[in-house]
Structure formats: C-alpha cells, structure tokens
CSV table of C-alpha atoms in Angstrom, one decimal:
chain,number,residue,atom,x,y,z
B,7,MET,CA,-39.8,77.3,-11.0
B,8,ASN,CA,-38.6,75.1,-14.0
B,9,GLN,CA,-34.8,74.0,-13.2
B,10,GLU,CA,-33.7,74.8,-16.7
B,11,LYS,CA,-34.7,78.2,-16.9
B,12,LEU,CA,-33.5,79.0,-13.4
B,13,GLN,CA,-30.1,77.5,-14.5
B,14,ARG,CA,-30.0,79.8,-17.5
B,15,LEU,CA,-30.8,82.8,-15.8
B,16,ILE,CA,-27.8,82.1,-13.1
B,17,ASP,CA,-25.4,81.2,-16.0
B,18,ALA,CA,-26.3,84.5,-17.6
B,19,TYR,CA,-26.6,86.9,-14.9
B,20,PHE,CA,-24.6,85.5,-12.0
B,21,SER,CA,-21.7,83.2,-13.1
B,22,GLN,CA,-19.2,86.3,-13.8
B,23,GLU,CA,-16.4,86.9,-11.7
B,24,GLU,CA,-17.0,90.5,-11.7
B,25,ARG,CA,-20.3,89.9,-10.2
B,26,ARG,CA,-19.6,87.6,-7.3
B,27,ILE,CA,-18.7,88.6,-3.8
B,28,VAL,CA,-17.9,87.0,-0.6
B,29,ILE,CA,-19.4,88.2,2.6
B,30,PRO,CA,-18.1,87.3,6.1
B,31,ALA,CA,-20.3,86.1,8.7
B,32,GLY,CA,-22.1,88.8,10.6
B,33,GLU,CA,-22.0,91.3,7.9
B,34,THR,CA,-25.0,93.4,7.0
B,35,ILE,CA,-25.7,93.0,3.2
B,36,LEU,CA,-29.1,95.2,3.0
B,37,GLU,CA,-30.3,97.6,5.6
B,38,GLN,CA,-34.0,98.0,6.2
B,39,GLY,CA,-35.0,101.5,4.5
B,40,ALA,CA,-31.8,102.3,3.0
B,41,ASP,CA,-31.2,102.4,-0.8
B,42,ASN,CA,-30.9,99.0,-2.5
B,43,ASP,CA,-30.4,98.7,-6.6
B,44,ARG,CA,-29.2,95.2,-6.5
B,45,LEU,CA,-30.8,91.5,-7.0
B,46,TYR,CA,-28.7,89.2,-5.2
B,47,TYR,CA,-28.4,85.2,-5.6
B,48,VAL,CA,-27.2,83.3,-3.0
B,49,CYS,CA,-24.5,80.7,-4.5
B,50,SER,CA,-23.6,79.4,-1.1
B,51,GLY,CA,-24.0,80.1,2.8
B,52,GLU,CA,-26.5,81.2,4.8
B,53,LEU,CA,-28.5,84.7,5.4
B,54,GLU,CA,-31.1,86.1,7.7
B,55,GLY,CA,-33.7,88.9,7.3
B,56,PHE,CA,-34.9,90.9,10.0
B,57,TYR,CA,-37.8,93.5,10.0
B,58,GLN,CA,-38.1,96.1,12.6
B,59,GLU,CA,-41.5,98.1,13.6
B,60,GLU,CA,-41.7,101.6,13.6
B,61,GLU,CA,-40.8,102.9,17.4
B,62,SER,CA,-39.8,99.3,18.0
B,63,GLU,CA,-36.2,98.7,19.5
B,64,SER,CA,-36.5,95.0,18.9
B,65,GLN,CA,-35.8,93.4,15.2
B,66,VAL,CA,-37.9,90.0,14.0
B,67,MET,CA,-36.2,87.5,12.0
B,68,VAL,CA,-38.7,87.1,9.2
B,69,PHE,CA,-36.8,84.8,6.9
B,70,SER,CA,-33.5,82.9,6.2
B,71,ALA,CA,-32.0,82.3,2.9
B,72,SER,CA,-29.5,79.6,1.7
B,73,GLU,CA,-28.1,78.6,-1.6
B,74,GLY,CA,-30.3,78.8,-4.2
B,75,ALA,CA,-32.3,81.8,-3.1
B,76,PHE,CA,-32.7,85.5,-4.3
B,77,ILE,CA,-32.5,88.5,-1.7
B,78,GLY,CA,-33.7,92.1,-2.8
B,79,VAL,CA,-36.4,90.8,-5.2
B,80,HIS,CA,-39.1,93.3,-3.7
B,81,SER,CA,-36.8,96.4,-4.1
B,82,PHE,CA,-35.2,95.6,-7.2
B,83,PHE,CA,-38.4,94.7,-9.0
B,84,SER,CA,-40.7,97.3,-7.5
B,85,GLU,CA,-38.6,99.7,-8.3
B,86,THR,CA,-38.7,101.5,-5.1
B,87,LEU,CA,-35.1,100.6,-4.6
B,88,ILE,CA,-35.7,100.8,-0.9
B,89,ALA,CA,-35.0,97.6,1.2
B,90,SER,CA,-38.1,96.2,3.0
B,91,SER,CA,-35.7,94.2,5.4
B,92,THR,CA,-32.4,94.1,6.9
B,93,VAL,CA,-30.4,91.1,5.8
B,94,VAL,CA,-27.2,89.6,7.6
B,95,SER,CA,-24.9,86.9,6.8
B,96,LYS,CA,-25.0,84.2,9.1
B,97,THR,CA,-22.2,82.3,7.8
B,98,GLU,CA,-19.7,83.2,5.2
B,99,SER,CA,-21.5,83.6,2.0
B,100,GLU,CA,-21.0,83.9,-1.5
B,101,LEU,CA,-23.4,85.8,-3.7
B,102,GLY,CA,-24.0,87.1,-7.4
B,103,TRP,CA,-25.8,90.0,-8.3
B,104,ILE,CA,-27.1,92.3,-10.8
B,105,ASP,CA,-28.3,95.8,-10.5
B,106,THR,CA,-30.4,98.3,-12.3
B,107,LYS,CA,-27.5,98.9,-15.2
B,108,THR,CA,-27.5,95.4,-15.8
B,109,THR,CA,-28.8,94.8,-19.4
B,110,ALA,CA,-31.1,91.8,-20.7
B,111,VAL,CA,-29.1,88.9,-22.2
B,112,GLU,CA,-30.7,87.8,-25.5
B,113,LEU,CA,-33.4,90.4,-25.4
B,114,GLU,CA,-35.0,89.4,-28.6
B,115,ARG,CA,-35.7,86.0,-27.8
B,116,TYR,CA,-36.4,86.1,-23.9
B,117,GLY,CA,-37.5,89.9,-23.7
B,118,PRO,CA,-36.6,92.6,-21.0
B,119,LEU,CA,-34.9,91.7,-17.8
B,120,THR,CA,-38.3,91.9,-16.0
B,121,ALA,CA,-39.9,89.4,-18.2
B,122,GLN,CA,-37.0,87.1,-17.9
B,123,PHE,CA,-37.1,87.3,-14.3
B,124,THR,CA,-40.9,87.0,-13.9
B,125,PRO,CA,-40.8,83.3,-12.7
B,126,ILE,CA,-38.6,84.2,-10.3
B,127,ILE,CA,-40.7,87.3,-8.9
B,128,VAL,CA,-43.9,84.7,-9.0
B,129,ASN,CA,-41.7,82.1,-7.1
B,130,GLU,CA,-40.9,84.4,-4.6
B,131,LEU,CA,-44.5,85.8,-4.0
B,132,SER,CA,-45.7,82.0,-3.5
B,133,ARG,CA,-42.9,81.3,-1.0
B,134,ARG,CA,-43.6,84.6,1.1
B,135,GLN,CA,-47.4,83.7,0.9
B,136,ARG,CA,-46.6,80.0,2.2
B,137,ARG,CA,-44.3,81.6,4.9
B,138,ALA,CA,-47.0,84.2,5.9
B,139,MET,CA,-49.8,81.3,5.8
B,140,GLN,CA,-47.5,78.9,8.1
B,141,GLU,CA,-46.8,82.0,10.5
B,142,SER,CA,-50.6,82.4,10.5
B,143,ILE,CA,-51.2,79.2,11.5
B,144,GLU,CA,-48.5,78.8,14.2
B,145,LYS,CA,-49.7,82.2,15.5
B,146,GLU,CA,-53.2,80.9,15.7
B,147,LYS,CA,-51.9,77.4,17.4
B,148,ALA,CA,-49.8,79.7,19.8
B,149,LEU,CA,-52.9,81.6,20.7
B,150,GLN,CA,-55.1,78.5,21.3
B,151,LYS,CA,-52.3,77.1,23.6
B,152,LEU,CA,-52.4,80.6,25.3
B,153,TYR,CA,-56.4,80.6,25.7
B,154,SER,CA,-56.4,77.0,27.0
B,155,ALA,CA,-53.5,78.1,29.4
B,156,GLU,CA,-55.5,80.9,30.8
B,157,GLN,CA,-58.5,78.8,30.8
B,158,MET,CA,-56.6,76.3,33.2
B,159,THR,CA,-55.4,79.1,35.4
B,160,THR,CA,-58.7,80.4,35.9
B,161,LEU,CA,-59.9,77.0,36.7
B,162,GLY,CA,-57.2,76.5,39.1
B,163,GLN,CA,-58.0,79.7,40.8
B,164,LEU,CA,-61.7,79.0,41.2
B,165,ALA,CA,-60.7,75.3,42.2
B,166,ALA,CA,-58.7,76.8,44.9
B,167,GLY,CA,-61.4,79.0,46.2
B,168,ILE,CA,-64.3,76.6,46.5
B,169,ALA,CA,-62.1,73.9,47.7
B,170,HIS,CA,-61.8,74.7,51.0
B,171,GLU,CA,-65.5,75.0,51.4
B,172,LEU,CA,-65.9,71.7,49.8
B,173,ASN,CA,-63.4,69.8,51.8
B,174,ASN,CA,-65.4,71.4,55.1
B,175,ALA,CA,-68.4,69.9,53.9
B,176,VAL,CA,-66.9,66.5,53.1
B,177,GLY,CA,-65.1,66.5,56.3
B,178,VAL,CA,-68.5,66.8,58.2
B,179,LEU,CA,-69.8,63.8,55.7
B,180,SER,CA,-66.8,61.8,56.9
B,181,SER,CA,-67.1,62.5,60.7
B,182,LYS,CA,-70.5,62.4,60.9
B,183,THR,CA,-70.6,58.8,59.1
B,184,GLU,CA,-68.0,57.6,61.5
B,185,ARG,CA,-69.8,59.0,64.4
B,186,LEU,CA,-73.2,57.5,62.9
B,187,GLN,CA,-71.6,54.1,62.6
B,188,SER,CA,-70.5,53.8,66.2
B,189,ILE,CA,-73.8,54.9,67.6
B,190,ILE,CA,-75.7,52.5,65.3
B,191,LEU,CA,-73.1,49.5,66.2
B,192,GLU,CA,-73.6,50.3,69.9
B,193,LEU,CA,-77.4,50.5,69.9
B,194,LEU,CA,-77.7,47.1,67.9
B,195,GLU,CA,-75.4,45.3,70.1
B,196,GLU,CA,-77.3,46.6,73.2
B,197,ILE,CA,-81.1,45.9,71.4
B,198,HIS,CA,-80.5,43.3,68.7
B,199,PRO,CA,-76.7,41.7,69.0
B,200,GLU,CA,-77.6,39.2,66.3
B,201,ALA,CA,-78.2,42.1,63.8
B,202,SER,CA,-75.0,43.6,64.3
B,203,SER,CA,-72.9,40.9,62.3
B,204,PHE,CA,-75.2,41.4,59.2
B,205,VAL,CA,-74.5,45.2,59.7
B,206,ASP,CA,-70.7,44.4,60.3
B,207,GLN,CA,-70.5,42.3,56.9
B,208,GLY,CA,-72.0,45.4,54.8
B,209,LEU,CA,-69.7,47.8,56.8
B,210,MET,CA,-66.6,45.9,56.1
B,211,ASN,CA,-67.1,44.8,52.1
B,212,GLY,CA,-69.7,46.8,50.9
B,213,GLN,CA,-71.2,45.3,47.7
B,214,ASN,CA,-68.2,44.2,45.5
B,215,ILE,CA,-70.5,42.3,42.7
B,216,SER,CA,-71.3,43.6,39.2
B,217,SER,CA,-74.9,43.9,38.0
B,218,SER,CA,-74.6,40.9,35.8
B,219,GLU,CA,-72.9,38.5,38.4
B,220,VAL,CA,-76.0,39.8,41.0
B,221,ARG,CA,-78.2,38.6,38.2
B,222,THR,CA,-76.2,35.1,37.9
B,223,ARG,CA,-75.9,34.8,41.6
B,224,GLY,CA,-79.6,35.7,42.3
B,225,ARG,CA,-80.9,32.8,39.7
B,226,GLU,CA,-78.6,30.3,41.6
B,227,ILE,CA,-80.1,31.3,44.8
B,228,GLU,CA,-83.5,31.4,43.8
B,229,GLU,CA,-83.4,28.1,42.1
B,230,ARG,CA,-81.5,26.3,45.0
B,231,TYR,CA,-83.2,28.1,48.2
B,232,GLY,CA,-87.0,28.6,46.4
B,233,LEU,CA,-86.9,32.4,47.3
B,234,GLU,CA,-88.5,34.8,45.1
B,235,ARG,CA,-86.4,36.6,42.7
B,236,ASP,CA,-86.2,40.1,44.3
B,237,LEU,CA,-85.1,38.6,47.9
B,238,ALA,CA,-82.7,36.2,46.0
B,239,ARG,CA,-80.8,39.1,44.3
B,240,GLU,CA,-80.7,41.1,47.6
B,241,LEU,CA,-79.2,37.9,49.0
B,242,ALA,CA,-76.5,37.8,46.1
B,243,ARG,CA,-75.6,41.4,46.7
B,244,ALA,CA,-74.8,40.5,50.3
B,245,VAL,CA,-73.3,37.0,50.1
B,246,PRO,CA,-71.6,37.1,46.3
B,247,SER,CA,-70.5,33.5,46.8
B,248,GLY,CA,-70.6,30.4,48.7
B,249,GLU,CA,-73.7,28.7,50.4
B,250,LEU,CA,-75.8,30.4,52.4
B,251,SER,CA,-75.9,29.6,55.9
B,252,THR,CA,-79.3,29.3,58.3
B,253,TYR,CA,-77.7,32.5,59.9
B,254,TRP,CA,-79.0,34.3,56.6
B,255,LEU,CA,-82.0,32.0,55.8
B,256,SER,CA,-83.8,32.1,59.0
B,257,ALA,CA,-85.1,35.7,58.8
B,258,PRO,CA,-83.5,36.9,55.2
B,259,GLU,CA,-85.7,40.1,55.0
B,260,LYS,CA,-84.1,41.4,58.3
B,261,ALA,CA,-80.8,40.0,57.6
B,262,ILE,CA,-80.8,41.9,54.1
B,263,ARG,CA,-82.3,45.2,56.0
B,264,TYR,CA,-79.6,45.1,58.3
B,265,TRP,CA,-76.6,44.3,55.8
B,266,ASN,CA,-77.9,47.5,54.0
B,267,ILE,CA,-77.2,49.6,56.7
B,268,GLY,CA,-74.0,48.5,56.8
B,269,ARG,CA,-73.4,48.5,52.8
B,270,ASP,CA,-74.7,52.1,52.9
B,271,LEU,CA,-72.5,53.3,56.0
B,272,HIS,CA,-69.5,51.6,53.8
B,273,ASP,CA,-70.6,53.5,50.5
B,274,MET,CA,-70.9,57.0,52.6
B,275,ARG,CA,-67.4,56.4,53.6
B,276,LEU,CA,-66.0,55.4,50.4
B,277,ALA,CA,-67.7,58.4,48.9
B,278,ALA,CA,-66.3,61.1,50.9
B,279,ARG,CA,-62.7,60.0,50.6
B,280,HIS,CA,-63.5,59.8,47.0
B,281,SER,CA,-64.8,63.4,47.0
B,282,VAL,CA,-61.7,64.7,48.9
B,283,GLY,CA,-59.8,63.3,45.7
B,284,ILE,CA,-61.9,64.6,43.2
B,285,VAL,CA,-61.3,68.2,44.6
B,286,ARG,CA,-57.4,67.6,44.9
B,287,SER,CA,-57.6,66.4,41.0
B,288,VAL,CA,-59.2,69.5,39.8
B,289,LYS,CA,-56.8,71.7,41.8
B,290,GLN,CA,-53.9,69.5,40.0
B,291,LEU,CA,-55.6,70.1,36.5
B,292,GLY,CA,-53.1,72.6,35.8
B,293,ARG,CA,-50.2,70.9,37.3
B,294,THR,CA,-47.8,68.2,36.3
B,295,ASP,CA,-46.8,66.7,39.6
B,296,ILE,CA,-49.1,64.0,40.9
B,297,ASP,CA,-48.5,62.4,44.5
B,298,THR,CA,-48.1,58.7,43.6
B,299,ASP,CA,-47.5,56.7,47.2
B,300,GLU,CA,-49.9,53.8,47.5
B,301,ILE,CA,-49.3,50.1,46.3
B,302,LEU,CA,-52.6,48.9,45.3
B,303,ASP,CA,-54.4,46.6,42.9
B,304,VAL,CA,-55.9,48.0,39.7
B,305,ASN,CA,-58.6,45.5,39.8
B,306,ASP,CA,-59.8,46.6,43.4
B,307,SER,CA,-59.8,50.2,42.3
B,308,ILE,CA,-62.3,49.3,39.5
B,309,ASN,CA,-64.4,47.4,41.7
B,310,LYS,CA,-64.5,50.6,44.0
B,311,ALA,CA,-65.4,52.8,40.9
B,312,LEU,CA,-68.5,50.3,40.0
B,313,VAL,CA,-69.7,50.4,43.5
B,314,LEU,CA,-70.0,54.2,43.5
B,315,LEU,CA,-71.6,54.1,40.1
B,316,GLN,CA,-74.2,51.8,40.9
B,317,SER,CA,-77.2,53.8,40.5
B,318,ASP,CA,-75.9,54.9,37.1
B,319,LEU,CA,-75.4,51.3,36.2
B,320,ARG,CA,-79.0,50.2,37.1
B,321,ARG,CA,-79.6,49.3,33.6
B,322,VAL,CA,-76.2,48.6,32.1
B,323,SER,CA,-75.1,44.9,32.2
B,324,VAL,CA,-71.6,45.3,33.3
B,325,HIS,CA,-68.9,42.5,32.6
B,326,MET,CA,-65.8,42.3,34.4
B,327,SER,CA,-62.7,40.0,33.3
B,328,PRO,CA,-60.3,40.4,35.6
B,329,ALA,CA,-56.8,38.8,35.2
B,330,ALA,CA,-54.0,38.3,38.2
B,331,MET,CA,-52.2,41.7,38.7
B,332,PRO,CA,-49.3,42.7,39.7
B,333,MET,CA,-49.5,45.8,42.3
B,334,VAL,CA,-48.9,49.2,40.9
B,335,LYS,CA,-47.8,52.4,42.7
B,336,ALA,CA,-50.5,55.1,42.5
B,337,SER,CA,-53.1,57.1,44.2
B,338,ALA,CA,-56.2,54.9,44.9
B,339,THR,CA,-58.3,58.0,44.9
B,340,GLU,CA,-57.1,59.1,41.4
B,341,LEU,CA,-57.1,55.8,39.8
B,342,VAL,CA,-61.1,55.3,41.2
B,343,GLN,CA,-61.6,58.6,39.6
B,344,VAL,CA,-60.2,57.5,36.1
B,345,TRP,CA,-62.5,54.5,35.9
B,346,ALA,CA,-65.4,56.4,37.3
B,347,ASN,CA,-65.3,59.1,34.8
B,348,VAL,CA,-64.8,56.7,31.7
B,349,ILE,CA,-67.2,54.2,33.2
B,350,LYS,CA,-70.0,57.4,33.7
B,351,ASN,CA,-69.2,58.6,29.9
B,352,ALA,CA,-69.9,55.1,28.6
B,353,SER,CA,-73.3,54.9,30.8
B,354,ASP,CA,-74.6,58.4,29.7
B,355,ALA,CA,-73.5,57.4,25.9
B,356,MET,CA,-75.6,54.5,26.3
B,357,GLU,CA,-78.9,56.1,27.6
B,358,LYS,CA,-80.9,55.4,24.4
B,359,ILE,CA,-79.6,51.8,23.9
B,360,GLN,CA,-81.7,49.2,23.9
B,361,SER,CA,-79.4,46.7,25.8
B,362,PRO,CA,-76.5,48.8,27.1
B,363,GLU,CA,-73.4,46.6,28.1
B,364,ILE,CA,-70.2,47.6,29.5
B,365,GLU,CA,-67.0,45.2,29.1
B,366,ILE,CA,-64.1,45.8,31.5
B,367,SER,CA,-60.9,43.6,31.1
B,368,THR,CA,-57.4,43.8,32.8
B,369,ARG,CA,-54.4,42.1,31.7
B,370,VAL,CA,-50.6,42.4,32.0
B,371,SER,CA,-48.3,42.8,29.0
B,372,ASP,CA,-44.5,44.3,29.1
B,373,ARG,CA,-44.7,45.5,32.4
B,374,PHE,CA,-47.6,47.6,31.8
B,375,VAL,CA,-50.9,46.9,33.3
B,376,LEU,CA,-53.5,47.2,30.6
B,377,VAL,CA,-57.5,48.2,31.3
B,378,THR,CA,-59.8,48.0,28.5
B,379,ILE,CA,-63.3,49.6,29.1
B,380,ALA,CA,-65.9,48.9,25.8
B,381,ASN,CA,-69.4,50.0,25.6
B,382,ASN,CA,-71.8,49.2,22.8
B,383,GLY,CA,-73.0,52.9,22.6
B,384,PRO,CA,-73.0,55.1,19.4
B,385,GLU,CA,-70.1,55.5,17.5
B,386,ILE,CA,-67.8,58.5,18.4
B,387,ASP,CA,-67.1,60.3,15.1
B,388,GLU,CA,-63.3,61.1,14.1
B,389,VAL,CA,-63.6,64.9,14.9
B,390,THR,CA,-64.9,64.2,18.3
B,391,ARG,CA,-62.2,61.3,18.9
B,392,ARG,CA,-59.5,64.0,18.2
B,393,LYS,CA,-61.2,66.4,20.9
B,394,ILE,CA,-62.3,64.1,23.5
B,395,PHE,CA,-59.4,64.8,25.8
B,396,GLN,CA,-58.9,68.3,25.6
B,397,PRO,CA,-60.0,70.5,28.3
B,398,ASN,CA,-63.4,72.5,27.9
B,399,PHE,CA,-64.8,70.2,25.2
B,400,THR,CA,-68.0,68.4,25.8
B,401,THR,CA,-70.7,66.8,24.0
B,402,LYS,CA,-73.1,67.1,27.1
B,403,LYS,CA,-75.0,70.3,26.2
B,404,GLY,CA,-78.5,70.1,27.8
B,405,GLY,CA,-80.6,68.8,30.6
B,406,LEU,CA,-79.1,67.2,33.7
B,407,SER,CA,-76.3,65.7,32.0
B,408,PHE,CA,-74.2,68.9,31.2
B,409,GLY,CA,-70.8,68.8,31.1
B,410,LEU,CA,-67.8,71.0,31.8
B,411,GLY,CA,-65.5,68.9,29.8
B,412,LEU,CA,-63.1,68.5,32.4
B,413,GLY,CA,-63.9,64.8,33.2
B,414,LEU,CA,-61.7,63.1,30.2
B,415,ALA,CA,-59.0,65.7,30.3
B,416,ILE,CA,-58.3,65.0,34.3
B,417,VAL,CA,-58.4,61.3,33.3
B,418,LYS,CA,-55.5,62.0,30.8
B,419,ARG,CA,-53.5,64.3,33.2
B,420,ILE,CA,-53.6,61.7,35.8
B,421,ILE,CA,-52.8,58.7,33.4
B,422,THR,CA,-49.8,60.5,31.7
B,423,GLY,CA,-48.8,61.7,35.0
B,424,TYR,CA,-48.0,58.1,35.8
B,425,GLY,CA,-46.2,57.5,32.6
B,426,GLY,CA,-49.2,55.8,31.1
B,427,SER,CA,-51.3,56.4,28.0
B,428,ILE,CA,-54.9,56.5,27.2
B,429,ALA,CA,-56.4,56.1,23.4
B,430,VAL,CA,-60.1,55.7,21.9
B,431,LYS,CA,-61.0,53.6,19.3
B,432,SER,CA,-64.9,53.8,18.2
B,433,ASN,CA,-67.0,51.9,15.5
B,434,GLN,CA,-70.7,51.2,15.0
B,435,GLU,CA,-70.3,48.3,17.3
B,436,LYS,CA,-68.1,49.3,20.1
B,437,THR,CA,-66.4,52.2,21.6
B,438,ILE,CA,-63.3,51.1,23.0
B,439,PHE,CA,-61.1,53.0,25.8
B,440,ARG,CA,-57.7,51.6,26.4
B,441,ILE,CA,-55.4,52.6,29.4
B,442,LYS,CA,-51.8,51.6,29.7
B,443,LEU,CA,-50.0,52.1,33.6
B,444,PRO,CA,-46.6,51.1,34.3
B,445,VAL,CA,-45.9,48.5,36.6
B,446,GLU,CA,-43.4,49.9,39.6
B,447,ASP,CA,-40.2,48.1,39.6
B,448,GLY,CA,-40.3,45.9,42.6
B,449,HIS,CA,-44.0,45.4,42.5
B,450,GLY,CA,-44.1,43.0,39.5
B,451,LYS,CA,-45.5,40.0,41.6
B,452,THR,CA,-49.0,39.4,42.7
C-alpha cells in the first residue's frame, strides 16, 4: 500500500488519544467466535493470532502482527462482526482503533469509510494469500520429507530382512574360496610346483593396473620381446612393471594361465568382502552413524574399485593420476563402494560414446583429500543434477541397466558421514564428480 495514503489514514483515524489503548502481555484482544466491532492498528508491540478447529482442544498459531499491522479486518469489513481468530498480546502493545460508529473523515473528498480502507483490505487479503501459499509450500516440503523418511524406513526393514540371507550366501562364497585356494595350492605343489609361484603372484596382488596402463605396458612388452599383442597385454596385467624374467618368458602362455587362477581367487575374495560391505551400507542408509575404524590409503581403495569394475570398463579408457596421499580414517569397504558407484555410473552414462574416457585424480589441499572423477559422457542437465543424490531418483529406467536410485544416495550418506562433501559439475565436454574427505589428525604424513 502507498505509504502516504496509509499515513493519512493513521493520522485521521488512529492518532487520537481517546482511540489508543495499551494491552499488557498475555491479554486476549479478540476471541474466536465472539463479537468484534473494531478495527485495530498496531502502534507498537507484538501480537499473535490463533485458530481452533471445531471439536479440537488445541489452537494453532496462524499469524503474528507487529507495528504497522491491522487486526480485525475480516470481521470489521465483512460486517459479520464475529472474530475469525483469537488474538493475544505477546508483548505489551499499544493499539489504535475505530469501530462501526466511526464516521468517515473528509467524506466528500475520499468517500465512505469502506472506500478509504479498501487499499488496507486488499493489502490484507494479499498478505494472507502469500502466507497461505508459503504454508502450502512448507506443508508440501514436510510431506515430501515424511514420504522420503517412510521410504527409507521401509528400505531399512527390507534390507534387514534380506541381509541375513545375503550374508549367508557371501559367507559360503568366502569360505569356499579360501578352501578352493588351499586345495589348488596343495595340488600344484604336488603335481606342478614351478606353477605355484605364478598362482601366488596373482593371489597376492591381483591385477592392479588400469586398462590404459595395460595397453601402454603391452606395447612396451610387444616391442621389447617380440611377442604377439594379446599375449603381451596378458603379461602386462600380470607383471605391470620391470623386466620380464626368463621365469615368465620360458612358457608365457602357461605362466599367464596359472597367474589367472591366482588373480581370479584374489578377486573372488575381494568381491566377497565388498558384498558384505554393500549389505551393511544399505542397512545404514537410514542411519547417521558410520563405523570408521581403518587407517587406509585412498589411492589403494580406488584401485580396488577399478579391479572390481574390470568387466564394466573393458571399452573405457581409464586414466589414473594419483598424488602422494596421507592416510585417512575410514572403512575400506565403504570407500571402495563410493568409487565403484561413481565410476560405474560414469561407465553406464558413456554407453553410446565412441571413445569413452574416465579420468581419476587425487590430491591433498588444506587437510582434505580431494578426489576428482571425470568422464566425457553426455551432459547432465540442471534438473537432474539437483536430484542426483536424492534417494529413489534414477535415470536408469529400462533394460538391464535399471536402477533403484540408491547408489549415489548411499555415496552421499557415506561421504557426509565422514565429514566430507560430494558435488557434481557437468557440461557438454565433461561431467565431473568432486569428493572431499578430511584427513584425520595424526595421519597427515604419508
């Protein structure tokens, strides 16, 4: 409302001493359902309005009013003269008032009382509409939070129900793998003792070299030793650095075959431990407490994730740029799950890209470990970026790449549980995930 017009009304109708009252704190001005023939103007103080539903024993605060506000607009101008809410003075307040007997000031110039106060009526209706809209928005947000909380509760109950069966299955896989490993090594020692060393190397180290490094190392072996390309690459996986001894070159095909046995057993054990962690993380989706006991190297946890994703990354060129890292206090299983989820999502997003690439870099800044995972897949639009870490949100709708919308929600829960953060940035050239993890005091040196 125009301030000059408002001031004229205040001066004309609410400035007279005989129309001023002082209300102590806690006193009721209007009673819901009671008679009211006055329009009040708040000169100072603060008041609150309450509404009580029929057959309800409690009141709900519907508005607050301070200096410059009007009270009793509805009952006064609708001519019902019945208060629609109860108004109580929160602090000592001074009010000006007019009633139904008040005559219009300068009637010929400004019109009757209702005409003069029309801007106030319109302004009050607009204020109430804005308040109702805001309350509606807040109610919708509250309902969405309640809906998400109920979904998380349901998910937790389902996870608890299947966790026992999954743990049993993983337990069998783990124990049988250990037993199979012992039997294979015993048999090799008896029948083919020279082969056991190749198995041991695969068993101890697995494959700790990325796809792009395999190609580079393979070309080096191919040129130096005159081997065919496929065999050179297999040897690159088994011996990622250094010279190839006669130990490997005397019968490379057999050496690789035995090394593969060890590598596969290594990966099976790793996958079994990882599966246990996945079940635990799903159960913790609705919880804020995360166990963080291990002191570990982030680069090592990323390499483990890459090993687990070998089949997904066969057509993807992966470039790893690790920095010398301090140790962090975290769960190795949970960190592997973080990297595996982000990298797997990147791989899925690049399904139709001609030359898919993933770049992973690590560094340290301000006592934070910074991990950047970038891919050259399609741009993630702004709407999707805002929802990407929300539970139950997924862009994988059909075929074998369906999703439950839990992967990145779990990732964010794990990262924030460590006091870190995760953010995504995307344009037509790259999509980049940036993860920050705090370096634990006392573990800042490599």
